[in-house]
Short mmCIF file of C-alpha atoms in Angstrom, two decimals:
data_model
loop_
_atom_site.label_atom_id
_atom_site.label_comp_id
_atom_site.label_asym_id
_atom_site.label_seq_id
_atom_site.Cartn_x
_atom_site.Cartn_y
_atom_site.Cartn_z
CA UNK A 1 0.00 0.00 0.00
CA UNK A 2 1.60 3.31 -0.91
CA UNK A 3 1.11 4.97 2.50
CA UNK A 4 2.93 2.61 4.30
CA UNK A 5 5.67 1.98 1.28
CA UNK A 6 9.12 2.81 0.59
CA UNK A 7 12.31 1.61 -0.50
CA UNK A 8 14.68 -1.45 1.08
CA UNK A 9 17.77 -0.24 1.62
CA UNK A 10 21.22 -2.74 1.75
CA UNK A 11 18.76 -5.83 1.99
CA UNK A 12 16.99 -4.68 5.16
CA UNK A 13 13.13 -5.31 6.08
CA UNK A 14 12.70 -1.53 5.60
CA UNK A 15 12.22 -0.89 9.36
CA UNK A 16 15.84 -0.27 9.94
CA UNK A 17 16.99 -3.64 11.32
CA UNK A 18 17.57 -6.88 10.15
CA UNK A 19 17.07 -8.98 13.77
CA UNK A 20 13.99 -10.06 14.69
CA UNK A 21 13.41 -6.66 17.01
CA UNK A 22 12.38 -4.00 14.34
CA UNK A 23 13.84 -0.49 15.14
CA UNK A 24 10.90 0.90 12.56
CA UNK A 25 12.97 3.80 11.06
CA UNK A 26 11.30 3.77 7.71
CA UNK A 27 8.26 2.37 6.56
CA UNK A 28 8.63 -0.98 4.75
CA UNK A 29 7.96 -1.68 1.12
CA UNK A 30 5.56 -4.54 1.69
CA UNK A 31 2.31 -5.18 -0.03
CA UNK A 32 -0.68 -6.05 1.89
CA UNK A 33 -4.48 -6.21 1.79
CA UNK A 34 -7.12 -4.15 3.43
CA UNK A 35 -7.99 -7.29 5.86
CA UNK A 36 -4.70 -7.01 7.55
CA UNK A 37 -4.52 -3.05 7.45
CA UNK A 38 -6.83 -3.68 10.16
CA UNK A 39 -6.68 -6.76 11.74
CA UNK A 40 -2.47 -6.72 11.87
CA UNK A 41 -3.76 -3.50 13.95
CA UNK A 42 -6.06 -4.93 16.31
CA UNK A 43 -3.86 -7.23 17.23
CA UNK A 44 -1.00 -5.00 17.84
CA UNK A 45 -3.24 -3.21 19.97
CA UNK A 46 -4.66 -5.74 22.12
CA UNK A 47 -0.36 -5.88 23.13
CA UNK A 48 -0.25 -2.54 23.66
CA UNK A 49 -3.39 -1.83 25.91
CA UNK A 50 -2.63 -5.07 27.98
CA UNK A 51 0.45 -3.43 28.30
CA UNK A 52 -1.25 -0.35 29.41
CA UNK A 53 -3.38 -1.53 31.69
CA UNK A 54 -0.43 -3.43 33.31
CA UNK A 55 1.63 -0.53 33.95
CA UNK A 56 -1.08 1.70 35.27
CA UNK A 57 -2.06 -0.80 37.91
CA UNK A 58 1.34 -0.88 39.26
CA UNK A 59 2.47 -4.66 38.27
CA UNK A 60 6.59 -5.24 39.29
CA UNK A 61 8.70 -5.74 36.05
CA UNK A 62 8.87 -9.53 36.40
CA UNK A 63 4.92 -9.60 35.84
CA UNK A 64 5.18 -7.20 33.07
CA UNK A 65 7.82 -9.14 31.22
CA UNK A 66 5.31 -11.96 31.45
CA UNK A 67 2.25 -9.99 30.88
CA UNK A 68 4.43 -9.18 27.37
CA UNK A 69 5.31 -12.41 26.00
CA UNK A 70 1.96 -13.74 26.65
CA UNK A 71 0.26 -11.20 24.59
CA UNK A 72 2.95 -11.20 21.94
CA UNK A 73 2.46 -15.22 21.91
CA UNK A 74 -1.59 -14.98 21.75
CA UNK A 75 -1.86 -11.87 19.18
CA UNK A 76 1.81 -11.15 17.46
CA UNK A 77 3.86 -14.53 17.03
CA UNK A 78 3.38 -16.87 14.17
CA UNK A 79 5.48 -20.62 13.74
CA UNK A 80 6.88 -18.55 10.34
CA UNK A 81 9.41 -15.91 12.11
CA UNK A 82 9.39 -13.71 8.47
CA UNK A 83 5.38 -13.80 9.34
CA UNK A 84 5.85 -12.53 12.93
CA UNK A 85 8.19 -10.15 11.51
CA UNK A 86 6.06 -9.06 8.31
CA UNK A 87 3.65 -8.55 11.11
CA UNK A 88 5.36 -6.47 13.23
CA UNK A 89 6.89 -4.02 11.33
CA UNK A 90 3.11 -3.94 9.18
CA UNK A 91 1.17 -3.21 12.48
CA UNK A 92 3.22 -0.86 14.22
CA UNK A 93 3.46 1.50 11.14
CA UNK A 94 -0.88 0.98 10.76
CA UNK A 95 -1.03 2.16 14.55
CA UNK A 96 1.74 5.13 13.44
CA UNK A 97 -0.51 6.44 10.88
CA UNK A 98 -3.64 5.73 13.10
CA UNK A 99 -2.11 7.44 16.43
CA UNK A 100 -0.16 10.32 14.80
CA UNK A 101 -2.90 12.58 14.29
CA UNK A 102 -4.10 13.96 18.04
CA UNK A 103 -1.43 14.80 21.15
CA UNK A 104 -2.83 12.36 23.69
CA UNK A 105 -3.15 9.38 21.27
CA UNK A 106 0.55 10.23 20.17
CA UNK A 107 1.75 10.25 23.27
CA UNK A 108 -0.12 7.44 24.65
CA UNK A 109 1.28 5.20 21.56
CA UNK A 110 4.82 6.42 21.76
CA UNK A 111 4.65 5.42 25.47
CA UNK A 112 3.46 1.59 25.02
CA UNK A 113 5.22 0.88 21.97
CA UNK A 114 8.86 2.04 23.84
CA UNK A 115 7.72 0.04 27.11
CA UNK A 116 6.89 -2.86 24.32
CA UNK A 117 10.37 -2.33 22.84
CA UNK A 118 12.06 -2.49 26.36
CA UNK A 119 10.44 -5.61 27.43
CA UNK A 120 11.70 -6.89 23.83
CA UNK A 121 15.17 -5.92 24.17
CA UNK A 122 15.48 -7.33 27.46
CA UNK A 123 14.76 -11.00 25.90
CA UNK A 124 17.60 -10.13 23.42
CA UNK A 125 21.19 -11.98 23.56
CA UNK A 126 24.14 -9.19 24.23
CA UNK A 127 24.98 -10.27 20.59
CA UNK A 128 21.66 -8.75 19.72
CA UNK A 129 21.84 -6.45 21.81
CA UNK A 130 25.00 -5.46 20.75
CA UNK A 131 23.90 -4.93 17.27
CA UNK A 132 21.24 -2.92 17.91
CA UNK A 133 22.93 -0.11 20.25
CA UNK A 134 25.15 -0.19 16.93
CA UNK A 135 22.52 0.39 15.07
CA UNK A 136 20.87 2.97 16.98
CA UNK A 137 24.46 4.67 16.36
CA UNK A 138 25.04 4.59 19.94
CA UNK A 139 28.91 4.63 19.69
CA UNK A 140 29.82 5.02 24.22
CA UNK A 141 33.21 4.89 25.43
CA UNK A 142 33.39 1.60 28.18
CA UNK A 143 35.29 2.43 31.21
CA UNK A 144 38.37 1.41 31.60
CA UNK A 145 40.26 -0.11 34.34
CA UNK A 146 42.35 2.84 35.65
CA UNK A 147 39.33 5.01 36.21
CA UNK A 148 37.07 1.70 37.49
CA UNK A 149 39.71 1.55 40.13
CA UNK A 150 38.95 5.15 41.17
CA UNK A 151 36.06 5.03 41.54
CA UNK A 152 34.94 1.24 41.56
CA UNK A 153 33.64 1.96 45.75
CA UNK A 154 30.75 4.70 45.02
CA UNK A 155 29.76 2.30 41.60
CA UNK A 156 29.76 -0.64 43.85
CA UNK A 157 27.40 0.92 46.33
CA UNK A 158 25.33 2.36 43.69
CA UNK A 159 24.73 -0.84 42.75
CA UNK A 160 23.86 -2.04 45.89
CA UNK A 161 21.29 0.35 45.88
CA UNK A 162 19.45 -1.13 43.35
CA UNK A 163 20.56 -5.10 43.94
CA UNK A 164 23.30 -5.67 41.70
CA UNK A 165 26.42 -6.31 42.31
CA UNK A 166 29.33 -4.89 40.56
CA UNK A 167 32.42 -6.59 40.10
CA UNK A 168 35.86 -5.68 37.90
CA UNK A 169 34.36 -7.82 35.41
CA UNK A 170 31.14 -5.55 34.90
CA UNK A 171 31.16 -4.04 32.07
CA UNK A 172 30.36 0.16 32.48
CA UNK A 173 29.23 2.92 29.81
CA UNK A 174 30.28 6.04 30.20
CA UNK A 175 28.01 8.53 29.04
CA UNK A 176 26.43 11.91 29.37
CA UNK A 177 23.93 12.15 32.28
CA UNK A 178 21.30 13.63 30.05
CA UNK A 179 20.87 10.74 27.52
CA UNK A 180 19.66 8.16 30.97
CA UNK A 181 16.99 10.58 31.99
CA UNK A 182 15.48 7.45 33.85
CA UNK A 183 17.96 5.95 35.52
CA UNK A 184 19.06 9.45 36.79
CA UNK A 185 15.41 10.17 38.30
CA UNK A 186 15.16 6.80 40.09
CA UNK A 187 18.99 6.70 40.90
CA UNK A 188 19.95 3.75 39.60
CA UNK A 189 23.52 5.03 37.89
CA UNK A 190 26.08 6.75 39.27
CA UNK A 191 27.14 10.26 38.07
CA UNK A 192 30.41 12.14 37.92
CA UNK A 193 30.97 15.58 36.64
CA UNK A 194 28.31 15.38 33.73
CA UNK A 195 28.71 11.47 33.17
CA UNK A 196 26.78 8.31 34.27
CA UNK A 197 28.50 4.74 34.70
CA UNK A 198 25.54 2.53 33.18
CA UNK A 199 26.42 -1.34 34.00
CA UNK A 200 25.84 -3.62 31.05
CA UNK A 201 21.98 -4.28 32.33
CA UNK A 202 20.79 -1.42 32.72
CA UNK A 203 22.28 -0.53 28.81
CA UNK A 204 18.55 -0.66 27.98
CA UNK A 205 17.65 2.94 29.36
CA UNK A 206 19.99 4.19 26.64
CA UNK A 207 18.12 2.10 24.20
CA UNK A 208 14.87 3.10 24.59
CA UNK A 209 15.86 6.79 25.30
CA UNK A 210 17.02 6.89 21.82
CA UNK A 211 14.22 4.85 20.26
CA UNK A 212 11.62 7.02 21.81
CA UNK A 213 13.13 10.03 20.83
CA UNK A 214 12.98 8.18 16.92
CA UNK A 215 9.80 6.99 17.20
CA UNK A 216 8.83 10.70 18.34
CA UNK A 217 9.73 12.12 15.56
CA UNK A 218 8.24 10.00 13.05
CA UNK A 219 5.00 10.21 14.94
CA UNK A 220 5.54 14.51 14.52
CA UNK A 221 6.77 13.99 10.52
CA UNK A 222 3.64 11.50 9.79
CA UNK A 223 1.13 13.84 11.77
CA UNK A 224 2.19 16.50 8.68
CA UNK A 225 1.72 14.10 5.87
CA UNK A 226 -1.37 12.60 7.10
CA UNK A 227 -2.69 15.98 7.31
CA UNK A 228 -0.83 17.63 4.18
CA UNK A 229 -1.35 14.70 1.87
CA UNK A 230 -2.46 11.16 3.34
CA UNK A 231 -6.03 12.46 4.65
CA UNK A 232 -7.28 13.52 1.69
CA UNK A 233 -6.28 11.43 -0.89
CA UNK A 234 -7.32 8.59 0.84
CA UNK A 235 -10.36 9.75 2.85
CA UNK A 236 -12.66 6.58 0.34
CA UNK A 237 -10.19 4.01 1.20
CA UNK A 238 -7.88 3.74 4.15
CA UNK A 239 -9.15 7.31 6.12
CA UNK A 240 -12.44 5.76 7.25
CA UNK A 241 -10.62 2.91 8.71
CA UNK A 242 -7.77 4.90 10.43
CA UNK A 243 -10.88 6.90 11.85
CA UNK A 244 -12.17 3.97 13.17
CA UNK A 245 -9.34 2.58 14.28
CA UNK A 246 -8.62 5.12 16.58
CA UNK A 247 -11.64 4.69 17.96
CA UNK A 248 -11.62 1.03 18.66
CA UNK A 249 -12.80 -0.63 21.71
CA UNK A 250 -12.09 -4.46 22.05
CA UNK A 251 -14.50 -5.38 24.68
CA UNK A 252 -18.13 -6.45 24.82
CA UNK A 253 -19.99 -3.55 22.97
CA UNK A 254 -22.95 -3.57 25.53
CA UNK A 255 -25.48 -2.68 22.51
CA UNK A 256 -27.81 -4.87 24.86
CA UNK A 257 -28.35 -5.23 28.31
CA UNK A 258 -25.61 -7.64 29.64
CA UNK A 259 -25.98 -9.50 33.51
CA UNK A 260 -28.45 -7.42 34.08
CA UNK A 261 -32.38 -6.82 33.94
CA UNK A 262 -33.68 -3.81 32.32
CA UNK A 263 -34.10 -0.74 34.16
CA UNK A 264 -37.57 1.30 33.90
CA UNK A 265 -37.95 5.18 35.01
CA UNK A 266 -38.97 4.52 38.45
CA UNK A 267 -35.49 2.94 38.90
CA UNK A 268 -33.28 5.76 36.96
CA UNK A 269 -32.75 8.06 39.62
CA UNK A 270 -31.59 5.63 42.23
CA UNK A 271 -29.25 3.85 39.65
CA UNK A 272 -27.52 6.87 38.62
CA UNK A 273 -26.16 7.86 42.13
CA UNK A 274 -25.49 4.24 43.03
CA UNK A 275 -23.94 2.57 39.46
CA UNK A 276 -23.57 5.48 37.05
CA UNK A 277 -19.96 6.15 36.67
CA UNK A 278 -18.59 9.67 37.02
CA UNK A 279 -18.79 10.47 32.93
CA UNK A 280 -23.02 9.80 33.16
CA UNK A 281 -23.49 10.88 36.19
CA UNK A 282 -22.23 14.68 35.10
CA UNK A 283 -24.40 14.50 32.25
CA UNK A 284 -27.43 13.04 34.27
CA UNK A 285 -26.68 16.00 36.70
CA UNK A 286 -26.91 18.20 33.82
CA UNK A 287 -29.83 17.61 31.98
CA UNK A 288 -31.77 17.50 35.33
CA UNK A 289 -30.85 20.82 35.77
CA UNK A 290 -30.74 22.82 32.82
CA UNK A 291 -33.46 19.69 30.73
CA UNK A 292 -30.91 20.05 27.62
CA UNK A 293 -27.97 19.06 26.44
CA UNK A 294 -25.64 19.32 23.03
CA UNK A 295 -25.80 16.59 20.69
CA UNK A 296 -22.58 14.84 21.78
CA UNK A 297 -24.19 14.87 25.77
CA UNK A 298 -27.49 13.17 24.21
CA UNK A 299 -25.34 10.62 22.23
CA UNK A 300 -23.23 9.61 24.99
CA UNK A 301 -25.51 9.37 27.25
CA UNK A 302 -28.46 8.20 25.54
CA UNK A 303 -26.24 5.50 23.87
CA UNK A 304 -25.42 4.31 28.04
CA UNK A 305 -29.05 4.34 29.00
CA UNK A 306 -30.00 1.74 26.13
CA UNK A 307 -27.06 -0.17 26.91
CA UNK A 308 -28.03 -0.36 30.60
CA UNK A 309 -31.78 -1.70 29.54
CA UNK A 310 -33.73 1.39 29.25
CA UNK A 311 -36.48 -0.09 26.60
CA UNK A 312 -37.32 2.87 24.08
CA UNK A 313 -40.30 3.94 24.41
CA UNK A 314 -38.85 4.62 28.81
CA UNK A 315 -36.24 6.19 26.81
CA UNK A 316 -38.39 8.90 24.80
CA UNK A 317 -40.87 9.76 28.23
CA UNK A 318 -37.91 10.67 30.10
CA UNK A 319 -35.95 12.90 27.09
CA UNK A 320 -39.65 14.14 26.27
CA UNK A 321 -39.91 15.21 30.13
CA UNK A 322 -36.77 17.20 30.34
CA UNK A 323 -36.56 18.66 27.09
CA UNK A 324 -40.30 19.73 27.27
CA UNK A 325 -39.37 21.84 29.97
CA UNK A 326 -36.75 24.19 28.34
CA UNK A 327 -38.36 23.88 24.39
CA UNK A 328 -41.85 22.36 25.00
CA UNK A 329 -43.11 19.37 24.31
CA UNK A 330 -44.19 19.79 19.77
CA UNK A 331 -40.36 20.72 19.66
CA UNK A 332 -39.25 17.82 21.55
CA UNK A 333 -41.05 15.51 18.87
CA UNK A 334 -40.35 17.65 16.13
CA UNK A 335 -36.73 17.91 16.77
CA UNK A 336 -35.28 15.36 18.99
CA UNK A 337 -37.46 12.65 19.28
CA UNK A 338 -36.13 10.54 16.02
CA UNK A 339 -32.34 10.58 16.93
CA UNK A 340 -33.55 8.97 19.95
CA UNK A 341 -35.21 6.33 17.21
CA UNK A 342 -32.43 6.71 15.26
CA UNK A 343 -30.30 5.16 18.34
CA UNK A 344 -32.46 2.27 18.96
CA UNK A 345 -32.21 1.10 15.45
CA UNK A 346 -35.71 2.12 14.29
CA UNK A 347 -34.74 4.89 12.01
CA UNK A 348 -32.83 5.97 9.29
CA UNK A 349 -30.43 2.67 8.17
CA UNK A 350 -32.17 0.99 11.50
CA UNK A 351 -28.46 0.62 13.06
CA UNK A 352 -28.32 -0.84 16.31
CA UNK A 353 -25.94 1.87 17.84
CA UNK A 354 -23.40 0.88 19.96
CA UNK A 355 -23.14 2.64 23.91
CA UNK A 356 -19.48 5.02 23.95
CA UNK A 357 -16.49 2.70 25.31
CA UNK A 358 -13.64 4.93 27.57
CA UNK A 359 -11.88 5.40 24.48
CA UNK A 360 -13.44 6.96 22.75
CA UNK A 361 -15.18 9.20 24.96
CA UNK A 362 -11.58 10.27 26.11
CA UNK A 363 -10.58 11.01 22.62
CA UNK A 364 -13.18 13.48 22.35
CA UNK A 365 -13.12 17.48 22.44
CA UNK A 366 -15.78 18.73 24.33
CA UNK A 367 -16.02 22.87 24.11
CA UNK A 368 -17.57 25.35 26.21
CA UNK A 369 -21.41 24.39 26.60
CA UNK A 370 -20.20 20.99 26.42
CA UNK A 371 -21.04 18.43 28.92
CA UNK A 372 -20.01 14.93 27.77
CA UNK A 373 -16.19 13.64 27.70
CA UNK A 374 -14.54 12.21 30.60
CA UNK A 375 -14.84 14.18 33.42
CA UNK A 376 -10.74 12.79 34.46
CA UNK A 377 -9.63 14.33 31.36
CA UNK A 378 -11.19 16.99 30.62
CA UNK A 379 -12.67 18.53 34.33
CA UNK A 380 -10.17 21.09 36.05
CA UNK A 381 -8.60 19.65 39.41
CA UNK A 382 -10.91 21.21 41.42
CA UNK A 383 -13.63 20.73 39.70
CA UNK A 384 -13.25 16.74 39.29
CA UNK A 385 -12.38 17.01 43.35
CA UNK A 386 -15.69 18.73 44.19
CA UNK A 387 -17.66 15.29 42.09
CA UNK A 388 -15.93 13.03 43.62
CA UNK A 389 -16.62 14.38 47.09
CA UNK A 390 -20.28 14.35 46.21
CA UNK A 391 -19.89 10.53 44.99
CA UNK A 392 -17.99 9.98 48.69
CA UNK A 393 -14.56 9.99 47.69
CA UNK A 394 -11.92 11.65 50.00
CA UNK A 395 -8.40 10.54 51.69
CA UNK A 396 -6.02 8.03 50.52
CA UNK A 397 -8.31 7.05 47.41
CA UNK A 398 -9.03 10.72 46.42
CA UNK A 399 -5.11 11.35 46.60
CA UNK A 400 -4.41 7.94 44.30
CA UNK A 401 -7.19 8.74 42.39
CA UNK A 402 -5.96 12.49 41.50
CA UNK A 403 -2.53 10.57 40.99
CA UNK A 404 -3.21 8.77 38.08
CA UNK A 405 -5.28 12.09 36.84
CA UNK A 406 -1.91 13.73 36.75
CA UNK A 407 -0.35 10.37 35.24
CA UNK A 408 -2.83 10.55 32.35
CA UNK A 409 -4.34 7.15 33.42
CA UNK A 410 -7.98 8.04 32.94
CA UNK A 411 -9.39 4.66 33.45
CA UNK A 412 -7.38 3.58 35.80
CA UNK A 413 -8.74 6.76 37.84
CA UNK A 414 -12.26 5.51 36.82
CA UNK A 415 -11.53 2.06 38.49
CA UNK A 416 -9.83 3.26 41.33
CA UNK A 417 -13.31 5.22 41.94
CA UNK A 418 -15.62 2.87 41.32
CA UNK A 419 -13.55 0.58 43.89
CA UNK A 420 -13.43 3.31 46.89
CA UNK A 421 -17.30 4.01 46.42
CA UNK A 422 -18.16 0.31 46.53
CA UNK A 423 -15.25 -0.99 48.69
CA UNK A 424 -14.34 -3.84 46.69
CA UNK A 425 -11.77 -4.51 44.27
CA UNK A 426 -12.49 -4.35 40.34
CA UNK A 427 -9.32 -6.15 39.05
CA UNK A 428 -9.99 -6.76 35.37
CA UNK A 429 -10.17 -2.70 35.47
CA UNK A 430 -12.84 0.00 34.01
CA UNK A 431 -13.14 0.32 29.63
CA UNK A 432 -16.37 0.96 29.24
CA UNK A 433 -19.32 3.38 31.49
CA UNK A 434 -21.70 0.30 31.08
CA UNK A 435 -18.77 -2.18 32.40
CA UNK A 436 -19.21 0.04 35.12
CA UNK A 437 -22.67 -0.10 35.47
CA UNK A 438 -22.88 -3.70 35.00
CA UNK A 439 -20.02 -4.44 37.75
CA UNK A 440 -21.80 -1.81 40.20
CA UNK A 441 -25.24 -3.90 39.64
CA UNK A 442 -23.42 -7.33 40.36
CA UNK A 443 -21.79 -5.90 43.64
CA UNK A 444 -25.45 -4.33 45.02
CA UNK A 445 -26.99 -7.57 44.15
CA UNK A 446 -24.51 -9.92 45.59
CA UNK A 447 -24.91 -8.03 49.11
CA UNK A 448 -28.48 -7.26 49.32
CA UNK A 449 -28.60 -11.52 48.66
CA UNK A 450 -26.34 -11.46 51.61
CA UNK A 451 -28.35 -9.94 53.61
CA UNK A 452 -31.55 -11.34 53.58
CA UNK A 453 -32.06 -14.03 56.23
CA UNK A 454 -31.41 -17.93 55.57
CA UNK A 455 -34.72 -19.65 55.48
#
């Protein structure tokens, strides 16, 4: 495909390496069809967000190094290495083109795919290794004996510090402080007038310092095509996909009513300040008090209440009985009243609309009048403090919870919420409102069971 194509240089793959760990420094000149544009993505992604989810929830490097190969097994590897490597290198430049064209999905891919790449160049042998820091151009002076023995006491207890132990054996790079950014913050290396002594294992925070900063980059340069160039002359054939790509959710799509019954109106306004997560609740909130909202609010929410069981004709008394109240009731039906159709499938192409996952609501831009988004995202600190403090959230979860705000681990902040209001754990973690909804439901059902008397 010509988006992703370009020329092989010396006999390479086109990504920039010939091992079996792709550096991806230019796209490859590979042919492929449509069906793996897409799937070759999916299953890249599946990696990635396991990856994700991993990291935000705190799990020590062992279990991420196993977290990695599993997925990489299950969605990347094939008993054909050149498949597993056609695969690799196809997928990650898909997901390039896909995540290049907004700040937070840049930064969220150039994060994964360079924890990906560590976790990859950790199962490497130093030959391989070896050949990629050449590669990478990353040309370090080793230290030599005369100053090891001049040091060799504050690298031995710097070692120490972080269980290793250093011997006149261990092989040490010297190099400028500044390119080991993370082994300087956790202080892991020690540093002498401008330079850090970085022990053989820890080699792979130079690595992945340098392949970030590449990946970067490309993400910046392919941001201007797709925008100059790509976008448009593609926007019958491979636009609509990267659209939806980016908006992908790989979990149950909760079009229907899943582990739970349906909900009428009588039960609405007790569900939403028990099971609604933070994102519905807001717009709930909302429309209760002004009895409007913009067309993204309606959608977002109106797509949750059908996915939590609210039967259609529930769903157009209670829209009817809000909006009738700010534009009267003849506008209501004249205006509003077939979207809400249009949702349930029973107008237009008759499209059984799918409820918003996190994702995408995330992704999206709300502007001033706006009420839907996610409120971890997009709500000022003090704002997002003041609604959790009215859901019941305060201490020690209210301090994690505002810590994974600042981390940019919106879901993560979800789940954390949804476990301090219902004091249980949720350990597969929140990606969807009605996952949330359904999981609340489960929990208030298993203890009002408890509590009834034994016959």
């Amino acid at each position: 495909m010509e988006i992703v194509r370009s020329q092989r240089r010396n006999g390479s793959d086109g990504s920039g390496s010939a091992a079996s760990l792709p550096l991806y420094k230019s796209a490859p000149s590979l042919e492929f069809r449509l069906e793996e544009f897409g799937q070759y993505a999916i299953d890249r992604l599946r990696v990635l967000q396991a990856i994700s989810d991993g990291l935000s929830r705190g799990k020590k490097p062992e279990e991420m190094e196993n977290l990695v190969s599993e997925q990489w097994r299950a969605n990347m590897k094939h008993q054909d290495a050149d498949k597993t490597l056609r695969k690799d290198i196809i997928s990650h430049f898909v997901l390039r083109l896909v995540y290049c064209r907004e700040e937070e999905m840049r930064r969220w891919f150039l994060s994964m795919e360079t924890a990906l790449f560590r976790y990859r160049f950790r199962l490497q042998n130093a030959e391989a290794q070896k050949s990629i820091m050449n590669e990478l151009q990353l040309q370090y002076n080793v230290l030599g004996n005369a100053e090891y023995e001049t040091i060799k006491d504050k690298l031995t207890e710097a070692a120490r510090s972080v269980n290793f132990t250093s011997n006149p054996e261990t092989v040490f790079y010297k190099v400028p402080f500044e390119d080991v950014p993370e082994l300087v913050a956790s202080r892991r290396v020690f540093i002498l007038k401008g330079f850090a002594f970085v022990p053989r294992n820890q080699v792979v925070s130079l690595v992945c310092t340098i392949f970030r900063s590449n990946i970067s980059k490309a993400l910046a340069l392919t941001n201007r095509k797709w925008r100059a160039m790509i976008q448009d002359q593609e926007k019958d054939r491979i636009a609509p996909m990267v659209e939806a790509l980016g908006n992908v959710y790989l979990g149950p799509d909760y079009s229907k009513p899943k582990d739970c019954a349906e909900i009428s109106l009588k039960d609405i306004n007790q569900l939403a300040s028990t099971s609604f997560p933070l994102c519905m609740r807001h717009l709930f909130g909302k429309l209760r008090e002004d009895h409007h909202l913009k067309h993204q609010g309606r959608m977002q929410l109106g797509l949750f209440l059908k996915g939590v069981g609210l039967k259609l004709e529930d769903a157009l008394a209670f829209w009817r009985a809000e909006f009738s109240q700010k534009v009267g009731a003849e506008r209501f039906d004249k205006e509003y009243a077939y979207s809400i159709r249009h949702n349930y499938g029973k107008e237009g192409k008759r499209t059984d609309y799918t409820p918003y996952s996190c994702q995408k609501i995330i992704m999206s831009t709300p502007s001033t009048g706006d009420h839907h988004g996610c409120p971890y995202r997009h709500f000022s600190e003090e704002n997002l403090r003041a609604a959790l403090n009215k859901m019941g959230v305060g201490g020690r979860a209210m301090d994690d919870i505002m810590d994974k705000v600042r981390n940019r681990h919106y879901q993560l902040a979800c789940t954390l919420t949804f476990e301090a209001t219902h004091g249980t754990s949720c350990e597969t973690g929140i990606n969807h409102p009605n996952q949330y909804f359904v999981e609340s439901r489960k929990f208030f059902e298993s203890k009002n069971k408890q509590s009834q008397p034994t016959a």
